[in-house]
Each structure stands twice: as structure tokens, then as C-alpha cells.
Amino acid sequence: MKLRVFKILKNTKVEGPETRYCIWVQGCSIHCKGCQAVHTWTHKGGKLYDTKTIVDDILSQKDIEGVTFLGGEPFEQAEALGEIAEVVKKAGLGVLCFSGNYLEDLKKDVKNQKLLSNIDLLIDSPFEIDKLDYSRPWCGSSNQRYHFLTDRYNKTIFENYQNKVEFNIYKDGSIFMNGMGNFKDIMHKVDLTQIIK
Ligand code: SF4
């Protein structure tokens, strides 16, 4: 099965507990006002990957605690992500997934069942710019909800983690910033020469 992907980071510390393999899917129909990932909205962009290729890559990583699916809207490609989640969870990795939908609605669609049954922590609900709130880990508005669907993670995440960003600077000079925060503000404040030295 194919998965349309915006970006993969094989090792990040700011998209969930500990160190994670992170997949930003391409495509989101929800279009939240103030979304910081508008480049992931189109369903035509990104790159198509075979799910088996991604699974093999995840399982070849050392020292990751789990995987994170975000985007884009992961549940618009729930069947492909369900295949990935099922295998990596069996291999002992944790699964964190974001969604701009509500869990109650996701449960109604049979296509979502495999993914839902393999998620440890689901952070759901659309981003609401009027409820901007960076005080809780990994999400940006106070209406978003944390569903601990297994006992792998629990409320201690609120004590143990806070929002951070990472900069990935590539050989060609391009920069990818990820994590959670006001990206525009951060970019204005950051002096990259201080990061690189
Ligand atoms: S669900 Fe996520 S990616 Fe989609 S518009 Fe809302 S914040 Fe952006």
C-alpha cells in the first residue's frame, strides 16, 4: 500500500515522548484557520512511499521509543498508516498520532479501525487559533484532547515534557524546523549563527 508523505524525520526529540521516527503525511481537508502546515494540505504534493519500505526503515532505526504520525491529516490515509502502526507496535514501539478530527467521529469509520487499535496516544481535535496555547506538550490549542488509548503513556507526560523546536540544517543550506511553538516568532528571534557555532 502507498502512503503520500510530506516529510520523514528518522530521529526527533520534539514530537512525542523520548526519541521518535516521525512521519508528516501529505494532505489535509480540514483547513484549520492559523494552521502552520498549510504546505501539507494539498493531496497532490509530497512523495509516495510503499508502506513496507517505511516499516523496514523504522525497524532498522536504533534507539527510538516510537513513531509519531502527523501532517497533514493522518486519518485521511488511515489504512496505510494502520498497516505501519500494526507492525511497529508488534515490534514494541509506541505509536502517537495526531488528528484534526474527533475520536468519536473517527470510530464511526471502519477504515480507521486498524490505525485506531494500534495507537497508544491520540491527540485529536482541530487547531483553534482563538484557543492558542503552547503550555501542553506537542499541541498548540487548548481544545485539543489527549486520549491515552493504552497504558504505554499517561498523564506524567504533562510533567515530563514541554514544547520545544528542533532545527535540521541540511548540506544544501535548507532548514527544516519542527516541534511546537510560534514558528514565525521563533524564526525572527533566532540567530542561526548562534545555533551553528
Ligand atoms: S488538521 Fe492539522 S494539518 Fe490539518 S489544517 Fe488543522 S492543524 Fe493544519
PDB file of C-alpha atoms and ligand atoms in Angstrom:
ATOM      1  CA  MET A   1       0.000   0.000   0.000  1.00  0.00           C
ATOM      2  CA  LYS A   2       1.188   3.532  -0.738  1.00  0.00           C
ATOM      3  CA  LEU A   3       1.437   6.440   1.693  1.00  0.00           C
ATOM      4  CA  ARG A   4       1.700  10.032   0.496  1.00  0.00           C
ATOM      5  CA  VAL A   5       4.303  11.690   2.684  1.00  0.00           C
ATOM      6  CA  PHE A   6       5.334  15.310   3.152  1.00  0.00           C
ATOM      7  CA  LYS A   7       8.367  14.628   5.324  1.00  0.00           C
ATOM      8  CA  ILE A   8      10.056  11.941   7.371  1.00  0.00           C
ATOM      9  CA  LEU A   9      12.429  12.605  10.254  1.00  0.00           C
ATOM     10  CA  LYS A  10      14.069   9.422  11.442  1.00  0.00           C
ATOM     11  CA  ASN A  11      15.160  10.795  14.775  1.00  0.00           C
ATOM     12  CA  THR A  12      13.467  13.667  16.594  1.00  0.00           C
ATOM     13  CA  LYS A  13      13.032  14.513  20.262  1.00  0.00           C
ATOM     14  CA  VAL A  14      10.256  17.095  19.992  1.00  0.00           C
ATOM     15  CA  GLU A  15       7.303  15.198  18.525  1.00  0.00           C
ATOM     16  CA  GLY A  16       6.329  12.991  21.439  1.00  0.00           C
ATOM     17  CA  PRO A  17       7.906  11.056  24.296  1.00  0.00           C
ATOM     18  CA  GLU A  18      11.651  10.381  24.023  1.00  0.00           C
ATOM     19  CA  THR A  19      13.196   9.903  20.564  1.00  0.00           C
ATOM     20  CA  ARG A  20      10.864   9.142  17.686  1.00  0.00           C
ATOM     21  CA  TYR A  21      10.581   8.348  13.993  1.00  0.00           C
ATOM     22  CA  CYS A  22       8.200  10.963  12.680  1.00  0.00           C
ATOM     23  CA  ILE A  23       6.039  10.921   9.542  1.00  0.00           C
ATOM     24  CA  TRP A  24       4.227  14.032   8.288  1.00  0.00           C
ATOM     25  CA  VAL A  25       1.628  12.810   5.835  1.00  0.00           C
ATOM     26  CA  GLN A  26       0.697  14.917   2.821  1.00  0.00           C
ATOM     27  CA  GLY A  27      -2.915  16.030   2.518  1.00  0.00           C
ATOM     28  CA  CYS A  28      -5.423  17.610   4.879  1.00  0.00           C
ATOM     29  CA  SER A  29      -9.006  18.638   4.091  1.00  0.00           C
ATOM     30  CA  ILE A  30      -9.707  20.219   7.465  1.00  0.00           C
ATOM     31  CA  HIS A  31      -8.019  23.586   6.797  1.00  0.00           C
ATOM     32  CA  CYS A  32      -7.895  24.973  10.338  1.00  0.00           C
ATOM     33  CA  LYS A  33      -7.525  28.759  10.476  1.00  0.00           C
ATOM     34  CA  GLY A  34      -3.940  29.579  11.504  1.00  0.00           C
ATOM     35  CA  CYS A  35      -2.526  26.140  10.613  1.00  0.00           C
ATOM     36  CA  GLN A  36       1.275  26.277  10.475  1.00  0.00           C
ATOM     37  CA  ALA A  37       1.415  23.409   7.992  1.00  0.00           C
ATOM     38  CA  VAL A  38      -0.570  24.728   5.018  1.00  0.00           C
ATOM     39  CA  HIS A  39       2.049  23.228   2.691  1.00  0.00           C
ATOM     40  CA  THR A  40       0.746  19.798   3.754  1.00  0.00           C
ATOM     41  CA  TRP A  41      -2.860  20.497   2.742  1.00  0.00           C
ATOM     42  CA  THR A  42      -2.674  19.541  -0.932  1.00  0.00           C
ATOM     43  CA  HIS A  43      -3.206  15.875  -1.720  1.00  0.00           C
ATOM     44  CA  LYS A  44      -1.065  16.144  -4.841  1.00  0.00           C
ATOM     45  CA  GLY A  45       2.246  17.112  -3.270  1.00  0.00           C
ATOM     46  CA  GLY A  46       4.735  15.141  -1.255  1.00  0.00           C
ATOM     47  CA  LYS A  47       6.126  11.784  -2.269  1.00  0.00           C
ATOM     48  CA  LEU A  48       4.577   8.333  -2.439  1.00  0.00           C
ATOM     49  CA  TYR A  49       6.230   5.654  -0.346  1.00  0.00           C
ATOM     50  CA  ASP A  50       5.479   1.962  -0.101  1.00  0.00           C
ATOM     51  CA  THR A  51       4.364   1.189   3.453  1.00  0.00           C
ATOM     52  CA  LYS A  52       6.717  -1.797   3.602  1.00  0.00           C
ATOM     53  CA  THR A  53       9.663   0.450   2.759  1.00  0.00           C
ATOM     54  CA  ILE A  54       8.710   2.736   5.638  1.00  0.00           C
ATOM     55  CA  VAL A  55       8.213  -0.140   8.063  1.00  0.00           C
ATOM     56  CA  ASP A  56      11.632  -1.592   7.172  1.00  0.00           C
ATOM     57  CA  ASP A  57      13.210   1.814   7.672  1.00  0.00           C
ATOM     58  CA  ILE A  58      11.526   2.301  11.057  1.00  0.00           C
ATOM     59  CA  LEU A  59      12.578  -1.133  12.274  1.00  0.00           C
ATOM     60  CA  SER A  60      16.176  -0.503  11.204  1.00  0.00           C
ATOM     61  CA  GLN A  61      16.449   2.550  13.474  1.00  0.00           C
ATOM     62  CA  LYS A  62      18.359   2.293  16.717  1.00  0.00           C
ATOM     63  CA  ASP A  63      17.288   3.984  19.941  1.00  0.00           C
ATOM     64  CA  ILE A  64      13.790   5.127  19.026  1.00  0.00           C
ATOM     65  CA  GLU A  65      10.986   4.766  21.560  1.00  0.00           C
ATOM     66  CA  GLY A  66       8.269   5.002  18.964  1.00  0.00           C
ATOM     67  CA  VAL A  67       6.730   6.638  15.944  1.00  0.00           C
ATOM     68  CA  THR A  68       4.625   9.766  15.514  1.00  0.00           C
ATOM     69  CA  PHE A  69       2.114  10.369  12.718  1.00  0.00           C
ATOM     70  CA  LEU A  70       1.070  13.943  11.988  1.00  0.00           C
ATOM     71  CA  GLY A  71       0.625  16.085   8.959  1.00  0.00           C
ATOM     72  CA  GLY A  72      -1.472  16.776   7.147  1.00  0.00           C
ATOM     73  CA  GLU A  73      -4.313  14.657   8.438  1.00  0.00           C
ATOM     74  CA  PRO A  74      -3.177  11.105   9.258  1.00  0.00           C
ATOM     75  CA  PHE A  75      -6.699   9.676   9.155  1.00  0.00           C
ATOM     76  CA  GLU A  76      -7.097  10.656   5.506  1.00  0.00           C
ATOM     77  CA  GLN A  77      -4.587   7.832   4.921  1.00  0.00           C
ATOM     78  CA  ALA A  78      -5.685   5.669   7.832  1.00  0.00           C
ATOM     79  CA  GLU A  79      -5.435   2.337   6.046  1.00  0.00           C
ATOM     80  CA  ALA A  80      -1.792   2.800   5.031  1.00  0.00           C
ATOM     81  CA  LEU A  81      -0.826   4.174   8.450  1.00  0.00           C
ATOM     82  CA  GLY A  82      -2.758   1.329  10.078  1.00  0.00           C
ATOM     83  CA  GLU A  83      -0.528  -1.172   8.281  1.00  0.00           C
ATOM     84  CA  ILE A  84       2.585   0.620   9.500  1.00  0.00           C
ATOM     85  CA  ALA A  85       1.285   1.043  13.050  1.00  0.00           C
ATOM     86  CA  GLU A  86       0.308  -2.595  13.379  1.00  0.00           C
ATOM     87  CA  VAL A  87       3.793  -3.866  12.527  1.00  0.00           C
ATOM     88  CA  VAL A  88       5.804  -1.345  14.525  1.00  0.00           C
ATOM     89  CA  LYS A  89       3.600  -1.786  17.572  1.00  0.00           C
ATOM     90  CA  LYS A  90       4.092  -5.553  17.417  1.00  0.00           C
ATOM     91  CA  ALA A  91       7.821  -4.818  17.348  1.00  0.00           C
ATOM     92  CA  GLY A  92       7.476  -2.990  20.668  1.00  0.00           C
ATOM     93  CA  LEU A  93       7.421   0.633  19.551  1.00  0.00           C
ATOM     94  CA  GLY A  94       4.975   3.228  20.808  1.00  0.00           C
ATOM     95  CA  VAL A  95       2.540   4.963  18.437  1.00  0.00           C
ATOM     96  CA  LEU A  96       1.475   8.590  18.814  1.00  0.00           C
ATOM     97  CA  CYS A  97      -0.931  10.035  16.263  1.00  0.00           C
ATOM     98  CA  PHE A  98      -2.445  13.482  15.764  1.00  0.00           C
ATOM     99  CA  SER A  99      -5.782  14.176  14.136  1.00  0.00           C
ATOM    100  CA  GLY A 100      -7.793  17.287  13.368  1.00  0.00           C
ATOM    101  CA  ASN A 101     -10.924  15.144  13.691  1.00  0.00           C
ATOM    102  CA  TYR A 102     -12.652  13.962  16.862  1.00  0.00           C
ATOM    103  CA  LEU A 103     -12.117  10.449  18.182  1.00  0.00           C
ATOM    104  CA  GLU A 104     -15.886   9.921  18.405  1.00  0.00           C
ATOM    105  CA  ASP A 105     -16.182  10.558  14.646  1.00  0.00           C
ATOM    106  CA  LEU A 106     -13.087   8.552  13.745  1.00  0.00           C
ATOM    107  CA  LYS A 107     -14.536   5.494  15.486  1.00  0.00           C
ATOM    108  CA  LYS A 108     -17.537   5.520  13.134  1.00  0.00           C
ATOM    109  CA  ASP A 109     -15.478   4.723  10.023  1.00  0.00           C
ATOM    110  CA  VAL A 110     -14.389   1.113   9.617  1.00  0.00           C
ATOM    111  CA  LYS A 111     -11.375   2.271   7.560  1.00  0.00           C
ATOM    112  CA  ASN A 112      -9.922   3.819  10.723  1.00  0.00           C
ATOM    113  CA  GLN A 113     -10.130   0.745  12.921  1.00  0.00           C
ATOM    114  CA  LYS A 114      -6.704  -0.774  12.311  1.00  0.00           C
ATOM    115  CA  LEU A 115      -4.961   2.529  12.927  1.00  0.00           C
ATOM    116  CA  LEU A 116      -7.058   3.350  15.992  1.00  0.00           C
ATOM    117  CA  SER A 117      -6.457  -0.057  17.526  1.00  0.00           C
ATOM    118  CA  ASN A 118      -2.690   0.409  17.252  1.00  0.00           C
ATOM    119  CA  ILE A 119      -2.360   3.932  18.653  1.00  0.00           C
ATOM    120  CA  ASP A 120      -1.113   4.451  22.205  1.00  0.00           C
ATOM    121  CA  LEU A 121      -1.735   8.188  22.379  1.00  0.00           C
ATOM    122  CA  LEU A 122      -4.119  10.089  20.100  1.00  0.00           C
ATOM    123  CA  ILE A 123      -4.107  13.896  20.218  1.00  0.00           C
ATOM    124  CA  ASP A 124      -7.293  14.948  18.451  1.00  0.00           C
ATOM    125  CA  SER A 125      -9.462  17.962  17.528  1.00  0.00           C
ATOM    126  CA  PRO A 126      -8.810  20.754  15.024  1.00  0.00           C
ATOM    127  CA  PHE A 127      -6.328  23.508  15.816  1.00  0.00           C
ATOM    128  CA  GLU A 128      -8.241  26.596  17.007  1.00  0.00           C
ATOM    129  CA  ILE A 129      -6.219  29.781  16.758  1.00  0.00           C
ATOM    130  CA  ASP A 130      -8.573  31.560  19.178  1.00  0.00           C
ATOM    131  CA  LYS A 131      -7.526  28.990  21.793  1.00  0.00           C
ATOM    132  CA  LEU A 132      -3.802  29.243  21.132  1.00  0.00           C
ATOM    133  CA  ASP A 133      -1.977  27.545  23.996  1.00  0.00           C
ATOM    134  CA  TYR A 134       1.546  26.163  23.949  1.00  0.00           C
ATOM    135  CA  SER A 135       1.542  25.119  27.612  1.00  0.00           C
ATOM    136  CA  ARG A 136       0.926  21.421  26.939  1.00  0.00           C
ATOM    137  CA  PRO A 137       3.355  19.185  25.090  1.00  0.00           C
ATOM    138  CA  TRP A 138       3.231  18.827  21.287  1.00  0.00           C
ATOM    139  CA  CYS A 139      -0.008  20.675  20.574  1.00  0.00           C
ATOM    140  CA  GLY A 140      -0.948  24.285  20.031  1.00  0.00           C
ATOM    141  CA  SER A 141      -4.521  24.938  21.170  1.00  0.00           C
ATOM    142  CA  SER A 142      -6.294  24.292  24.441  1.00  0.00           C
ATOM    143  CA  ASN A 143      -9.246  22.474  22.849  1.00  0.00           C
ATOM    144  CA  GLN A 144      -7.040  19.616  21.623  1.00  0.00           C
ATOM    145  CA  ARG A 145      -7.501  16.420  23.623  1.00  0.00           C
ATOM    146  CA  TYR A 146      -5.127  13.681  24.753  1.00  0.00           C
ATOM    147  CA  HIS A 147      -6.568  10.178  24.571  1.00  0.00           C
ATOM    148  CA  PHE A 148      -4.419   7.540  26.272  1.00  0.00           C
ATOM    149  CA  LEU A 149      -5.715   4.550  24.323  1.00  0.00           C
ATOM    150  CA  THR A 150      -3.306   2.121  26.046  1.00  0.00           C
ATOM    151  CA  ASP A 151      -1.309   2.352  29.265  1.00  0.00           C
ATOM    152  CA  ARG A 152       2.009   2.923  27.457  1.00  0.00           C
ATOM    153  CA  TYR A 153       1.853   6.673  28.095  1.00  0.00           C
ATOM    154  CA  ASN A 154      -0.032   8.501  30.811  1.00  0.00           C
ATOM    155  CA  LYS A 155      -0.548  11.915  32.382  1.00  0.00           C
ATOM    156  CA  THR A 156       3.068  12.105  33.533  1.00  0.00           C
ATOM    157  CA  ILE A 157       3.802  13.447  30.027  1.00  0.00           C
ATOM    158  CA  PHE A 158       2.429  16.793  31.225  1.00  0.00           C
ATOM    159  CA  GLU A 159       5.148  16.969  33.888  1.00  0.00           C
ATOM    160  CA  ASN A 160       7.942  15.442  31.861  1.00  0.00           C
ATOM    161  CA  TYR A 161       7.670  17.240  28.522  1.00  0.00           C
ATOM    162  CA  GLN A 162       7.250  20.771  27.265  1.00  0.00           C
ATOM    163  CA  ASN A 163       7.050  22.230  23.806  1.00  0.00           C
ATOM    164  CA  LYS A 164      10.360  22.638  22.002  1.00  0.00           C
ATOM    165  CA  VAL A 165      11.521  23.038  18.435  1.00  0.00           C
ATOM    166  CA  GLU A 166      14.387  21.477  16.537  1.00  0.00           C
ATOM    167  CA  PHE A 167      16.271  22.868  13.569  1.00  0.00           C
ATOM    168  CA  ASN A 168      17.509  20.473  10.931  1.00  0.00           C
ATOM    169  CA  ILE A 169      20.070  22.162   8.715  1.00  0.00           C
ATOM    170  CA  TYR A 170      20.955  20.270   5.556  1.00  0.00           C
ATOM    171  CA  LYS A 171      24.087  20.305   3.430  1.00  0.00           C
ATOM    172  CA  ASP A 172      22.378  22.402   0.756  1.00  0.00           C
ATOM    173  CA  GLY A 173      21.646  25.105   3.359  1.00  0.00           C
ATOM    174  CA  SER A 174      17.934  24.368   3.630  1.00  0.00           C
ATOM    175  CA  ILE A 175      16.404  24.403   7.097  1.00  0.00           C
ATOM    176  CA  PHE A 176      13.501  22.367   8.450  1.00  0.00           C
ATOM    177  CA  MET A 177      12.055  23.406  11.796  1.00  0.00           C
ATOM    178  CA  ASN A 178       9.781  21.047  13.684  1.00  0.00           C
ATOM    179  CA  GLY A 179       8.222  20.742  17.101  1.00  0.00           C
ATOM    180  CA  MET A 180       5.612  23.093  18.521  1.00  0.00           C
ATOM    181  CA  GLY A 181       5.645  26.846  19.040  1.00  0.00           C
ATOM    182  CA  ASN A 182       5.046  30.018  17.081  1.00  0.00           C
ATOM    183  CA  PHE A 183       7.360  29.237  14.159  1.00  0.00           C
ATOM    184  CA  LYS A 184       7.267  32.762  12.696  1.00  0.00           C
ATOM    185  CA  ASP A 185       8.188  34.368  16.022  1.00  0.00           C
ATOM    186  CA  ILE A 186      10.936  31.841  16.628  1.00  0.00           C
ATOM    187  CA  MET A 187      12.447  32.386  13.185  1.00  0.00           C
ATOM    188  CA  HIS A 188      12.518  36.143  13.779  1.00  0.00           C
ATOM    189  CA  LYS A 189      14.221  35.753  17.161  1.00  0.00           C
ATOM    190  CA  VAL A 190      16.749  33.086  16.304  1.00  0.00           C
ATOM    191  CA  ASP A 191      20.246  33.995  15.238  1.00  0.00           C
ATOM    192  CA  LEU A 192      21.304  30.949  13.232  1.00  0.00           C
ATOM    193  CA  THR A 193      24.967  31.801  13.694  1.00  0.00           C
ATOM    194  CA  GLN A 194      24.443  31.058  17.398  1.00  0.00           C
ATOM    195  CA  ILE A 195      22.994  27.622  16.599  1.00  0.00           C
ATOM    196  CA  ILE A 196      25.720  26.631  14.171  1.00  0.00           C
ATOM    197  CA  LYS A 197      28.839  27.726  16.026  1.00  0.00           C
TER     198      LYS A 197
HETATM  199  S1  SF4 B   1      -5.745  19.286  10.980  1.00  0.00           S
HETATM  200 FE1  SF4 B   1      -3.584  19.848  11.319  1.00  0.00          FE
HETATM  201  S2  SF4 B   1      -2.666  19.975   9.246  1.00  0.00           S
HETATM  202 FE2  SF4 B   1      -4.899  19.985   9.006  1.00  0.00          FE
HETATM  203  S3  SF4 B   1      -5.400  22.173   8.905  1.00  0.00           S
HETATM  204 FE3  SF4 B   1      -5.675  21.527  11.054  1.00  0.00          FE
HETATM  205  S4  SF4 B   1      -3.685  21.979  12.016  1.00  0.00           S
HETATM  206 FE4  SF4 B   1      -3.357  22.028   9.795  1.00  0.00          FE
END
